[in-house]
Amino acid sequence: MAYYYRLGNIPPKRHTQFRQPDGSLYKEELVSSKGFSGIYSNLYHIHNPNNVLKIGQPTPYSWEPAKDHGLKQTHLKTAGVATTGKDYLSARKMLMMNNDCMMGICTPEQRKMDFYFKNADGDELIYVHDGEGVMYSQFGKLEVRQGDYIVIPRTTIYRFEFKEEGPLRLLIIESHGPIETVKRYRNEVGQLLEHSPYCERDIRPPGALVTEAEKGEYLVQIKKGGMLHPYTYGHSPLDIVGWDGFLYPYALSIHDFEPITGRIHQPPPVHQTFQAWGFVICSFVPRLFDYHPLAIPAPYNHSNIDSDEVLYYAEGEFMSRKGIDRGSFTIHMGGLPHGPHPGTVEKSIGAKETHELAVMLDTFRPLFVTTQGLEFVDPAYPMSWSE
Ligand SMILES: [Fe+2]
């Protein structure tokens, strides 16, 4: 949910006759959330969106929590991973999960998808850690680049084309509930307020509509109920001549997030970027450190009694941690205190600024490392505070 937007041609009044050059009607599709009570968009198709040619055999596409991992501070090291799979779907490796969300990485060998994907299980938030390309969807063409968060509402049909040169690395979060801007930063009609760390100008909706009228065979892999359902349609899913509404994918660059700083250490809510059911997403961006004469820039020890905290380290030096690389995840579990590594607190005093870039996911229900995530566990991390 961002703001009202429209692309292409739409009739002046919804649910009225809107005809193609040959006199036939365009096929209207209402894409709505929360039944008819949430945000929605109206799309106008050249072809019938139900024109299915073939429905293939579903295949399992889910992850399992490693419940025997135990209660321990966890570090997943993923920096050394060159690729995580062949195509966009086989390369999506979810490393943590609970009933509200999953979080993982994706570095596919195949940079340009030759099929479409539709996630009917949840909204997606994709952080482009490395890479540049285009996301094609029914809502148009969205240029994406390093540092972008891409918010993709569930059931959006899309495919990525990433550039062949340079590294490619995506952080993927799938959410059972909608991924939204932060409520306390919105006024009563949804406009982002003056004290919000970003505003509508920073939100980039698809820039141009792509309308493909041709018939043919188009594969859409639909994820629903932890299975992939291969659907073949008789036309391109990108057969939209116009749409309008509040529901559409968009990008927000982490580099456009304006940090909130203070005289003394500011808590993580100042970094909050998105909200969802059962978790929040925060962005730690380059900023000036606290400026009280006796300030301690390093964070204090913290006992989070009812959430699990994940940090994904994207760029820069992480002054409160040792042994953390670009591409590391730390999971600090509720029930144990966590805090700066020995020596880092004194060392932080007097520091004026940080160039760190990190994405945080805090869940309100226990988060589990998946069985696939276990292969990235750094066994030394739980004892790394020992002096
Ligand atoms: Fe914390």
mmCIF file of C-alpha atoms and ligand atoms in Angstrom:
data_model
loop_
_atom_site.group_PDB
_atom_site.id
_atom_site.type_symbol
_atom_site.label_atom_id
_atom_site.label_comp_id
_atom_site.label_asym_id
_atom_site.label_seq_id
_atom_site.Cartn_x
_atom_site.Cartn_y
_atom_site.Cartn_z
ATOM 1 C CA MET A 1 0.000 0.000 0.000
ATOM 2 C CA ALA A 2 1.491 3.286 -1.043
ATOM 3 C CA TYR A 3 -0.862 5.728 -2.761
ATOM 4 C CA TYR A 4 -3.357 5.848 -5.620
ATOM 5 C CA TYR A 5 -1.691 5.236 -8.965
ATOM 6 C CA ARG A 6 -2.731 4.470 -12.543
ATOM 7 C CA LEU A 7 -1.026 3.404 -15.742
ATOM 8 C CA GLY A 8 -2.331 2.980 -19.311
ATOM 9 C CA ASN A 9 -5.925 3.344 -20.429
ATOM 10 C CA ILE A 10 -8.903 2.777 -18.173
ATOM 11 C CA PRO A 11 -12.580 3.636 -18.624
ATOM 12 C CA PRO A 12 -13.887 6.758 -16.839
ATOM 13 C CA LYS A 13 -16.160 4.643 -14.630
ATOM 14 C CA ARG A 14 -15.327 1.256 -13.121
ATOM 15 C CA HIS A 15 -17.351 -1.840 -14.076
ATOM 16 C CA THR A 16 -18.613 -0.239 -17.287
ATOM 17 C CA GLN A 17 -18.158 -1.123 -20.965
ATOM 18 C CA PHE A 18 -14.585 -0.637 -22.127
ATOM 19 C CA ARG A 19 -14.001 -1.854 -25.665
ATOM 20 C CA GLN A 20 -10.997 -2.983 -27.664
ATOM 21 C CA PRO A 21 -10.366 -1.618 -31.207
ATOM 22 C CA ASP A 22 -12.181 -4.697 -32.637
ATOM 23 C CA GLY A 23 -15.295 -3.894 -30.605
ATOM 24 C CA SER A 24 -14.911 -6.698 -28.034
ATOM 25 C CA LEU A 25 -14.807 -5.895 -24.349
ATOM 26 C CA TYR A 26 -11.609 -5.688 -22.336
ATOM 27 C CA LYS A 27 -11.736 -8.145 -19.442
ATOM 28 C CA GLU A 28 -11.858 -6.331 -16.135
ATOM 29 C CA GLU A 29 -10.208 -7.962 -13.102
ATOM 30 C CA LEU A 30 -10.549 -6.601 -9.590
ATOM 31 C CA VAL A 31 -7.543 -7.605 -7.458
ATOM 32 C CA SER A 32 -8.683 -6.966 -3.899
ATOM 33 C CA SER A 33 -7.440 -7.657 -0.379
ATOM 34 C CA LYS A 34 -9.310 -8.465 2.846
ATOM 35 C CA GLY A 35 -12.298 -9.513 0.762
ATOM 36 C CA PHE A 36 -13.624 -6.199 -0.481
ATOM 37 C CA SER A 37 -12.449 -4.181 2.541
ATOM 38 C CA GLY A 38 -8.727 -3.734 1.903
ATOM 39 C CA ILE A 39 -6.684 -2.057 -0.794
ATOM 40 C CA TYR A 40 -7.357 -3.062 -4.405
ATOM 41 C CA SER A 41 -6.626 -2.362 -8.042
ATOM 42 C CA ASN A 42 -8.668 -2.812 -11.221
ATOM 43 C CA LEU A 43 -6.867 -4.322 -14.202
ATOM 44 C CA TYR A 44 -8.046 -4.407 -17.812
ATOM 45 C CA HIS A 45 -6.947 -7.463 -19.817
ATOM 46 C CA ILE A 46 -6.986 -8.067 -23.559
ATOM 47 C CA HIS A 47 -7.609 -11.781 -22.898
ATOM 48 C CA ASN A 48 -9.602 -13.639 -20.298
ATOM 49 C CA PRO A 49 -7.364 -14.037 -17.196
ATOM 50 C CA ASN A 50 -8.862 -17.526 -16.697
ATOM 51 C CA ASN A 51 -7.763 -18.792 -20.106
ATOM 52 C CA VAL A 52 -5.785 -21.789 -18.824
ATOM 53 C CA LEU A 53 -4.343 -24.250 -21.347
ATOM 54 C CA LYS A 54 -2.741 -26.713 -18.955
ATOM 55 C CA ILE A 55 -2.466 -27.376 -15.232
ATOM 56 C CA GLY A 56 0.618 -29.404 -14.341
ATOM 57 C CA GLN A 57 1.373 -31.610 -11.346
ATOM 58 C CA PRO A 58 2.050 -29.644 -8.159
ATOM 59 C CA THR A 59 5.446 -30.123 -6.522
ATOM 60 C CA PRO A 60 6.410 -29.417 -2.877
ATOM 61 C CA TYR A 61 7.975 -26.014 -2.314
ATOM 62 C CA SER A 62 8.362 -25.492 1.400
ATOM 63 C CA TRP A 63 10.871 -25.517 4.239
ATOM 64 C CA GLU A 64 11.027 -27.190 7.630
ATOM 65 C CA PRO A 65 12.075 -25.612 10.919
ATOM 66 C CA ALA A 66 15.066 -27.284 12.565
ATOM 67 C CA LYS A 67 13.444 -27.528 15.988
ATOM 68 C CA ASP A 68 16.489 -29.227 17.538
ATOM 69 C CA HIS A 69 18.743 -26.247 16.792
ATOM 70 C CA GLY A 70 18.123 -25.152 20.361
ATOM 71 C CA LEU A 71 18.201 -21.864 22.202
ATOM 72 C CA LYS A 72 21.437 -20.208 21.126
ATOM 73 C CA GLN A 73 22.563 -16.961 19.602
ATOM 74 C CA THR A 74 23.054 -17.820 15.965
ATOM 75 C CA HIS A 75 25.246 -16.583 13.155
ATOM 76 C CA LEU A 76 24.589 -17.767 9.601
ATOM 77 C CA LYS A 77 27.510 -17.110 7.267
ATOM 78 C CA THR A 78 26.386 -16.887 3.671
ATOM 79 C CA ALA A 79 29.135 -14.671 2.247
ATOM 80 C CA GLY A 80 30.958 -17.533 0.528
ATOM 81 C CA VAL A 81 27.937 -18.730 -1.426
ATOM 82 C CA ALA A 82 28.439 -18.169 -5.158
ATOM 83 C CA THR A 83 25.039 -19.348 -6.355
ATOM 84 C CA THR A 84 22.133 -20.904 -4.501
ATOM 85 C CA GLY A 85 20.483 -22.698 -7.427
ATOM 86 C CA LYS A 86 19.759 -22.760 -11.112
ATOM 87 C CA ASP A 87 16.691 -20.593 -11.528
ATOM 88 C CA TYR A 88 14.830 -18.023 -9.450
ATOM 89 C CA LEU A 89 12.694 -20.623 -7.672
ATOM 90 C CA SER A 90 15.247 -23.364 -7.064
ATOM 91 C CA ALA A 91 17.661 -20.668 -5.839
ATOM 92 C CA ARG A 92 15.326 -19.302 -3.173
ATOM 93 C CA LYS A 93 16.723 -20.785 0.040
ATOM 94 C CA MET A 94 14.716 -19.916 3.106
ATOM 95 C CA LEU A 95 16.990 -19.980 6.156
ATOM 96 C CA MET A 96 14.570 -18.912 8.910
ATOM 97 C CA MET A 97 10.824 -19.284 9.344
ATOM 98 C CA ASN A 98 7.791 -19.165 11.580
ATOM 99 C CA ASN A 99 4.059 -18.991 10.888
ATOM 100 C CA ASP A 100 4.243 -15.287 10.015
ATOM 101 C CA CYS A 101 7.257 -15.115 7.745
ATOM 102 C CA MET A 102 10.235 -16.739 6.090
ATOM 103 C CA MET A 103 13.587 -15.143 5.315
ATOM 104 C CA GLY A 104 16.300 -16.366 2.990
ATOM 105 C CA ILE A 105 18.664 -15.711 0.150
ATOM 106 C CA CYS A 106 18.551 -16.122 -3.611
ATOM 107 C CA THR A 107 21.448 -16.008 -6.066
ATOM 108 C CA PRO A 108 20.257 -17.779 -9.223
ATOM 109 C CA GLU A 109 22.604 -18.856 -12.013
ATOM 110 C CA GLN A 110 19.908 -17.940 -14.540
ATOM 111 C CA ARG A 111 19.619 -14.152 -14.446
ATOM 112 C CA LYS A 112 16.660 -13.857 -16.807
ATOM 113 C CA MET A 113 13.598 -15.857 -15.890
ATOM 114 C CA ASP A 114 11.962 -17.775 -18.758
ATOM 115 C CA PHE A 115 8.725 -18.242 -16.791
ATOM 116 C CA TYR A 116 6.511 -16.164 -14.517
ATOM 117 C CA PHE A 117 6.070 -16.563 -10.776
ATOM 118 C CA LYS A 118 3.030 -15.829 -8.649
ATOM 119 C CA ASN A 119 3.203 -16.152 -4.889
ATOM 120 C CA ALA A 120 -0.327 -16.815 -3.679
ATOM 121 C CA ASP A 121 0.859 -17.678 -0.139
ATOM 122 C CA GLY A 122 2.157 -14.289 0.890
ATOM 123 C CA ASP A 123 3.475 -10.839 0.154
ATOM 124 C CA GLU A 124 7.156 -10.632 -0.679
ATOM 125 C CA LEU A 125 9.817 -8.143 0.289
ATOM 126 C CA ILE A 126 12.965 -8.519 -1.766
ATOM 127 C CA TYR A 127 16.082 -6.597 -0.832
ATOM 128 C CA VAL A 128 18.512 -6.275 -3.732
ATOM 129 C CA HIS A 129 21.840 -6.651 -1.995
ATOM 130 C CA ASP A 130 23.702 -6.936 -5.302
ATOM 131 C CA GLY A 131 22.365 -6.697 -8.807
ATOM 132 C CA GLU A 132 20.457 -4.549 -11.209
ATOM 133 C CA GLY A 133 17.619 -5.357 -13.536
ATOM 134 C CA VAL A 134 13.954 -5.118 -14.363
ATOM 135 C CA MET A 135 10.905 -6.663 -12.771
ATOM 136 C CA TYR A 136 8.169 -7.227 -15.330
ATOM 137 C CA SER A 137 4.683 -7.639 -13.930
ATOM 138 C CA GLN A 138 1.084 -7.043 -14.897
ATOM 139 C CA PHE A 139 1.467 -3.624 -13.280
ATOM 140 C CA GLY A 140 4.319 -2.632 -15.600
ATOM 141 C CA LYS A 141 8.067 -2.455 -15.749
ATOM 142 C CA LEU A 142 9.932 -1.671 -12.546
ATOM 143 C CA GLU A 143 13.653 -0.883 -12.746
ATOM 144 C CA VAL A 144 15.457 -2.256 -9.699
ATOM 145 C CA ARG A 145 18.992 -1.843 -8.414
ATOM 146 C CA GLN A 146 21.314 -2.458 -5.495
ATOM 147 C CA GLY A 147 19.786 -1.231 -2.233
ATOM 148 C CA ASP A 148 16.164 -1.495 -3.347
ATOM 149 C CA TYR A 149 13.440 -3.032 -1.277
ATOM 150 C CA ILE A 150 10.852 -4.429 -3.687
ATOM 151 C CA VAL A 151 7.418 -4.896 -2.142
ATOM 152 C CA ILE A 152 5.365 -7.426 -4.126
ATOM 153 C CA PRO A 153 1.742 -7.961 -3.080
ATOM 154 C CA ARG A 154 0.643 -11.597 -3.187
ATOM 155 C CA THR A 155 -0.681 -12.919 -6.515
ATOM 156 C CA THR A 156 1.301 -10.384 -8.550
ATOM 157 C CA ILE A 157 2.485 -12.271 -11.654
ATOM 158 C CA TYR A 158 6.090 -11.303 -12.308
ATOM 159 C CA ARG A 159 9.454 -12.230 -13.684
ATOM 160 C CA PHE A 160 12.914 -10.727 -13.210
ATOM 161 C CA GLU A 161 15.552 -9.954 -15.782
ATOM 162 C CA PHE A 162 18.806 -9.157 -14.025
ATOM 163 C CA LYS A 163 21.914 -7.937 -15.815
ATOM 164 C CA GLU A 164 24.434 -10.676 -16.581
ATOM 165 C CA GLU A 165 27.443 -8.705 -15.396
ATOM 166 C CA GLY A 166 28.321 -8.122 -11.745
ATOM 167 C CA PRO A 167 27.219 -10.006 -8.645
ATOM 168 C CA LEU A 168 23.591 -10.853 -7.942
ATOM 169 C CA ARG A 169 22.329 -11.448 -4.447
ATOM 170 C CA LEU A 170 18.770 -11.109 -3.165
ATOM 171 C CA LEU A 171 17.439 -11.220 0.367
ATOM 172 C CA ILE A 172 13.886 -12.564 0.311
ATOM 173 C CA ILE A 173 11.187 -12.237 2.946
ATOM 174 C CA GLU A 174 7.819 -13.884 2.493
ATOM 175 C CA SER A 175 5.054 -12.611 4.740
ATOM 176 C CA HIS A 176 1.766 -14.231 5.655
ATOM 177 C CA GLY A 177 0.254 -10.767 6.237
ATOM 178 C CA PRO A 178 0.499 -7.688 4.018
ATOM 179 C CA ILE A 179 3.775 -5.740 4.015
ATOM 180 C CA GLU A 180 2.924 -2.103 4.653
ATOM 181 C CA THR A 181 4.467 1.265 5.389
ATOM 182 C CA VAL A 182 4.638 2.030 9.113
ATOM 183 C CA LYS A 183 1.274 3.063 10.539
ATOM 184 C CA ARG A 184 2.613 5.633 13.015
ATOM 185 C CA TYR A 185 4.214 7.469 10.082
ATOM 186 C CA ARG A 186 0.882 7.817 8.253
ATOM 187 C CA ASN A 187 -1.905 10.335 8.777
ATOM 188 C CA GLU A 188 -5.597 9.436 8.834
ATOM 189 C CA VAL A 189 -5.810 9.214 5.042
ATOM 190 C CA GLY A 190 -2.557 7.301 4.632
ATOM 191 C CA GLN A 191 -0.157 10.087 3.629
ATOM 192 C CA LEU A 192 3.337 9.716 5.067
ATOM 193 C CA LEU A 193 3.894 12.309 7.774
ATOM 194 C CA GLU A 194 6.640 14.923 8.107
ATOM 195 C CA HIS A 195 8.577 12.845 10.650
ATOM 196 C CA SER A 196 8.511 9.687 8.501
ATOM 197 C CA PRO A 197 12.035 8.620 7.425
ATOM 198 C CA TYR A 198 10.796 8.386 3.826
ATOM 199 C CA CYS A 199 7.860 9.765 1.883
ATOM 200 C CA GLU A 200 5.866 9.135 -1.283
ATOM 201 C CA ARG A 201 8.577 10.694 -3.474
ATOM 202 C CA ASP A 202 10.893 7.865 -2.452
ATOM 203 C CA ILE A 203 8.404 5.152 -3.431
ATOM 204 C CA ARG A 204 8.845 4.032 -7.039
ATOM 205 C CA PRO A 205 5.850 2.324 -8.674
ATOM 206 C CA PRO A 206 6.223 0.562 -12.061
ATOM 207 C CA GLY A 207 7.276 3.188 -14.596
ATOM 208 C CA ALA A 208 5.737 1.913 -17.810
ATOM 209 C CA LEU A 209 3.110 -0.609 -18.748
ATOM 210 C CA VAL A 210 4.163 -3.583 -20.898
ATOM 211 C CA THR A 211 1.217 -4.774 -22.996
ATOM 212 C CA GLU A 212 1.653 -8.073 -24.833
ATOM 213 C CA ALA A 213 -1.347 -9.076 -26.936
ATOM 214 C CA GLU A 214 0.173 -12.205 -28.556
ATOM 215 C CA LYS A 215 -1.190 -15.669 -27.923
ATOM 216 C CA GLY A 216 1.114 -18.560 -27.093
ATOM 217 C CA GLU A 217 2.058 -20.746 -24.158
ATOM 218 C CA TYR A 218 3.088 -18.921 -21.011
ATOM 219 C CA LEU A 219 4.107 -20.751 -17.857
ATOM 220 C CA VAL A 220 3.190 -19.242 -14.494
ATOM 221 C CA GLN A 221 4.507 -21.106 -11.447
ATOM 222 C CA ILE A 222 1.988 -20.442 -8.683
ATOM 223 C CA LYS A 223 3.042 -20.963 -5.072
ATOM 224 C CA LYS A 224 0.095 -21.888 -2.891
ATOM 225 C CA GLY A 225 -0.043 -24.010 0.258
ATOM 226 C CA GLY A 226 3.699 -24.699 0.155
ATOM 227 C CA MET A 227 3.416 -26.242 -3.334
ATOM 228 C CA LEU A 228 4.311 -25.007 -6.795
ATOM 229 C CA HIS A 229 1.455 -25.324 -9.261
ATOM 230 C CA PRO A 230 2.514 -24.995 -12.917
ATOM 231 C CA TYR A 231 -0.189 -23.188 -14.889
ATOM 232 C CA THR A 232 0.124 -22.684 -18.634
ATOM 233 C CA TYR A 233 -1.941 -19.862 -20.074
ATOM 234 C CA GLY A 234 -2.830 -19.234 -23.720
ATOM 235 C CA HIS A 235 -1.610 -15.653 -23.663
ATOM 236 C CA SER A 236 0.988 -13.502 -21.973
ATOM 237 C CA PRO A 237 0.039 -12.564 -18.394
ATOM 238 C CA LEU A 238 1.236 -9.091 -19.341
ATOM 239 C CA ASP A 239 -1.839 -8.373 -21.469
ATOM 240 C CA ILE A 240 -2.958 -5.352 -19.439
ATOM 241 C CA VAL A 241 -3.885 -2.122 -21.226
ATOM 242 C CA GLY A 242 -4.469 -0.150 -18.040
ATOM 243 C CA TRP A 243 -4.972 -0.382 -14.301
ATOM 244 C CA ASP A 244 -5.536 1.833 -11.307
ATOM 245 C CA GLY A 245 -5.660 1.493 -7.543
ATOM 246 C CA PHE A 246 -3.597 1.186 -4.388
ATOM 247 C CA LEU A 247 -2.399 -2.419 -4.801
ATOM 248 C CA TYR A 248 0.776 -2.798 -6.886
ATOM 249 C CA PRO A 249 4.447 -3.652 -6.505
ATOM 250 C CA TYR A 250 6.866 -0.841 -5.770
ATOM 251 C CA ALA A 251 10.491 -0.174 -4.896
ATOM 252 C CA LEU A 252 11.973 1.869 -2.058
ATOM 253 C CA SER A 253 15.731 2.276 -1.900
ATOM 254 C CA ILE A 254 17.412 1.789 1.466
ATOM 255 C CA HIS A 255 19.597 4.725 0.363
ATOM 256 C CA ASP A 256 16.491 6.953 0.462
ATOM 257 C CA PHE A 257 15.764 6.055 4.092
ATOM 258 C CA GLU A 258 16.631 9.142 6.160
ATOM 259 C CA PRO A 259 18.003 8.089 9.543
ATOM 260 C CA ILE A 260 16.680 9.531 12.788
ATOM 261 C CA THR A 261 19.518 10.258 15.223
ATOM 262 C CA GLY A 262 19.752 11.641 18.757
ATOM 263 C CA ARG A 263 22.024 12.780 21.591
ATOM 264 C CA ILE A 264 21.972 9.293 23.076
ATOM 265 C CA HIS A 265 21.527 5.848 21.513
ATOM 266 C CA GLN A 266 18.250 5.572 19.594
ATOM 267 C CA PRO A 267 16.333 2.279 19.800
ATOM 268 C CA PRO A 268 15.617 0.135 16.718
ATOM 269 C CA PRO A 269 12.045 1.475 16.164
ATOM 270 C CA VAL A 270 13.612 4.661 14.694
ATOM 271 C CA HIS A 271 14.948 2.435 11.929
ATOM 272 C CA GLN A 272 11.571 0.831 11.169
ATOM 273 C CA THR A 273 10.788 0.777 7.460
ATOM 274 C CA PHE A 274 7.875 -1.662 7.071
ATOM 275 C CA GLN A 275 5.323 -3.439 9.208
ATOM 276 C CA ALA A 276 3.578 -6.760 8.733
ATOM 277 C CA TRP A 277 1.669 -9.289 10.827
ATOM 278 C CA GLY A 278 3.983 -10.587 13.517
ATOM 279 C CA PHE A 279 7.170 -8.790 12.474
ATOM 280 C CA VAL A 280 8.801 -5.516 11.498
ATOM 281 C CA ILE A 281 11.550 -4.614 9.035
ATOM 282 C CA CYS A 282 14.140 -1.972 9.940
ATOM 283 C CA SER A 283 16.967 -0.364 7.955
ATOM 284 C CA PHE A 284 20.287 0.551 9.556
ATOM 285 C CA VAL A 285 21.849 3.125 7.253
ATOM 286 C CA PRO A 286 24.933 5.377 7.293
ATOM 287 C CA ARG A 287 24.348 8.063 9.920
ATOM 288 C CA LEU A 288 25.933 10.323 12.486
ATOM 289 C CA PHE A 289 26.400 8.756 15.895
ATOM 290 C CA ASP A 290 24.920 10.051 19.148
ATOM 291 C CA TYR A 291 26.221 13.479 20.158
ATOM 292 C CA HIS A 292 25.752 13.708 23.945
ATOM 293 C CA PRO A 293 29.227 14.497 25.408
ATOM 294 C CA LEU A 294 29.157 11.187 27.309
ATOM 295 C CA ALA A 295 27.358 9.182 24.600
ATOM 296 C CA ILE A 296 28.202 5.535 23.943
ATOM 297 C CA PRO A 297 27.523 4.857 20.254
ATOM 298 C CA ALA A 298 27.607 1.048 20.630
ATOM 299 C CA PRO A 299 24.268 -0.456 21.636
ATOM 300 C CA TYR A 300 23.650 -1.612 25.196
ATOM 301 C CA ASN A 301 22.968 -5.185 26.188
ATOM 302 C CA HIS A 302 19.400 -6.030 25.380
ATOM 303 C CA SER A 303 17.000 -8.665 26.653
ATOM 304 C CA ASN A 304 14.150 -8.885 24.203
ATOM 305 C CA ILE A 305 11.608 -10.813 26.203
ATOM 306 C CA ASP A 306 9.123 -11.411 23.406
ATOM 307 C CA SER A 307 10.816 -11.202 20.027
ATOM 308 C CA ASP A 308 13.570 -12.786 17.972
ATOM 309 C CA GLU A 309 15.859 -10.343 16.184
ATOM 310 C CA VAL A 310 17.569 -10.981 12.870
ATOM 311 C CA LEU A 311 20.156 -8.658 11.377
ATOM 312 C CA TYR A 312 21.357 -9.076 7.810
ATOM 313 C CA TYR A 313 24.660 -7.326 7.298
ATOM 314 C CA ALA A 314 24.798 -5.650 3.898
ATOM 315 C CA GLU A 315 27.707 -3.189 3.877
ATOM 316 C CA GLY A 316 30.278 -1.465 6.067
ATOM 317 C CA GLU A 317 31.909 -2.118 9.402
ATOM 318 C CA PHE A 318 29.733 -3.423 12.203
ATOM 319 C CA MET A 319 31.382 -1.900 15.202
ATOM 320 C CA SER A 320 29.505 -3.861 17.860
ATOM 321 C CA ARG A 321 30.264 -7.285 16.315
ATOM 322 C CA LYS A 322 33.374 -9.287 15.571
ATOM 323 C CA GLY A 323 33.609 -11.991 12.903
ATOM 324 C CA ILE A 324 30.629 -10.744 10.937
ATOM 325 C CA ASP A 325 30.916 -10.590 7.163
ATOM 326 C CA ARG A 326 28.923 -9.045 4.391
ATOM 327 C CA GLY A 327 26.036 -11.483 3.887
ATOM 328 C CA SER A 328 26.001 -12.653 7.520
ATOM 329 C CA PHE A 329 22.781 -13.078 9.469
ATOM 330 C CA THR A 330 22.710 -12.911 13.253
ATOM 331 C CA ILE A 331 19.679 -14.246 15.097
ATOM 332 C CA HIS A 332 19.416 -13.044 18.667
ATOM 333 C CA MET A 333 16.722 -15.046 20.307
ATOM 334 C CA GLY A 334 14.240 -13.887 22.879
ATOM 335 C CA GLY A 335 15.077 -15.430 26.241
ATOM 336 C CA LEU A 336 18.788 -14.558 26.106
ATOM 337 C CA PRO A 337 20.411 -11.139 26.405
ATOM 338 C CA HIS A 338 22.552 -9.997 23.514
ATOM 339 C CA GLY A 339 24.857 -7.052 23.079
ATOM 340 C CA PRO A 340 28.147 -5.710 21.810
ATOM 341 C CA HIS A 341 31.149 -7.990 21.674
ATOM 342 C CA PRO A 342 33.830 -7.473 24.362
ATOM 343 C CA GLY A 343 35.976 -4.406 23.712
ATOM 344 C CA THR A 344 33.636 -2.847 21.185
ATOM 345 C CA VAL A 345 31.840 -0.554 23.663
ATOM 346 C CA GLU A 346 34.961 1.372 24.781
ATOM 347 C CA LYS A 347 36.182 1.408 21.193
ATOM 348 C CA SER A 348 32.958 3.034 19.986
ATOM 349 C CA ILE A 349 33.276 6.073 22.286
ATOM 350 C CA GLY A 350 34.134 9.182 20.313
ATOM 351 C CA ALA A 351 33.147 7.682 16.936
ATOM 352 C CA LYS A 352 31.300 10.286 14.907
ATOM 353 C CA GLU A 353 29.554 8.273 12.222
ATOM 354 C CA THR A 354 28.879 4.823 10.827
ATOM 355 C CA HIS A 355 28.773 3.593 7.246
ATOM 356 C CA GLU A 356 26.966 0.371 8.123
ATOM 357 C CA LEU A 357 24.050 -0.865 6.072
ATOM 358 C CA ALA A 358 21.891 -3.630 7.491
ATOM 359 C CA VAL A 359 18.355 -4.979 7.264
ATOM 360 C CA MET A 360 16.657 -6.111 10.455
ATOM 361 C CA LEU A 361 13.699 -8.440 10.847
ATOM 362 C CA ASP A 362 12.183 -8.659 14.324
ATOM 363 C CA THR A 363 9.541 -11.318 14.844
ATOM 364 C CA PHE A 364 7.055 -11.363 17.704
ATOM 365 C CA ARG A 365 6.714 -15.126 17.637
ATOM 366 C CA PRO A 366 9.635 -17.572 17.857
ATOM 367 C CA LEU A 367 11.640 -17.820 14.666
ATOM 368 C CA PHE A 368 13.328 -21.069 13.690
ATOM 369 C CA VAL A 369 16.384 -21.765 11.574
ATOM 370 C CA THR A 370 15.278 -24.080 8.765
ATOM 371 C CA THR A 371 16.933 -27.431 8.146
ATOM 372 C CA GLN A 372 18.458 -25.790 5.066
ATOM 373 C CA GLY A 373 19.711 -22.889 7.193
ATOM 374 C CA LEU A 374 21.720 -25.250 9.439
ATOM 375 C CA GLU A 375 24.466 -25.621 6.808
ATOM 376 C CA PHE A 376 25.361 -21.930 7.275
ATOM 377 C CA VAL A 377 25.588 -21.970 11.093
ATOM 378 C CA ASP A 378 28.820 -20.604 12.605
ATOM 379 C CA PRO A 379 29.354 -22.967 15.589
ATOM 380 C CA ALA A 380 31.632 -20.505 17.426
ATOM 381 C CA TYR A 381 29.102 -17.664 17.632
ATOM 382 C CA PRO A 382 27.186 -18.606 20.837
ATOM 383 C CA MET A 383 30.451 -18.433 22.810
ATOM 384 C CA SER A 384 31.822 -15.337 21.058
ATOM 385 C CA TRP A 385 31.104 -13.017 24.018
ATOM 386 C CA SER A 386 33.306 -15.080 26.364
ATOM 387 C CA GLU A 387 36.245 -13.109 27.730
HETATM 388 FE FE FE B 1 18.237 -6.136 20.314
#
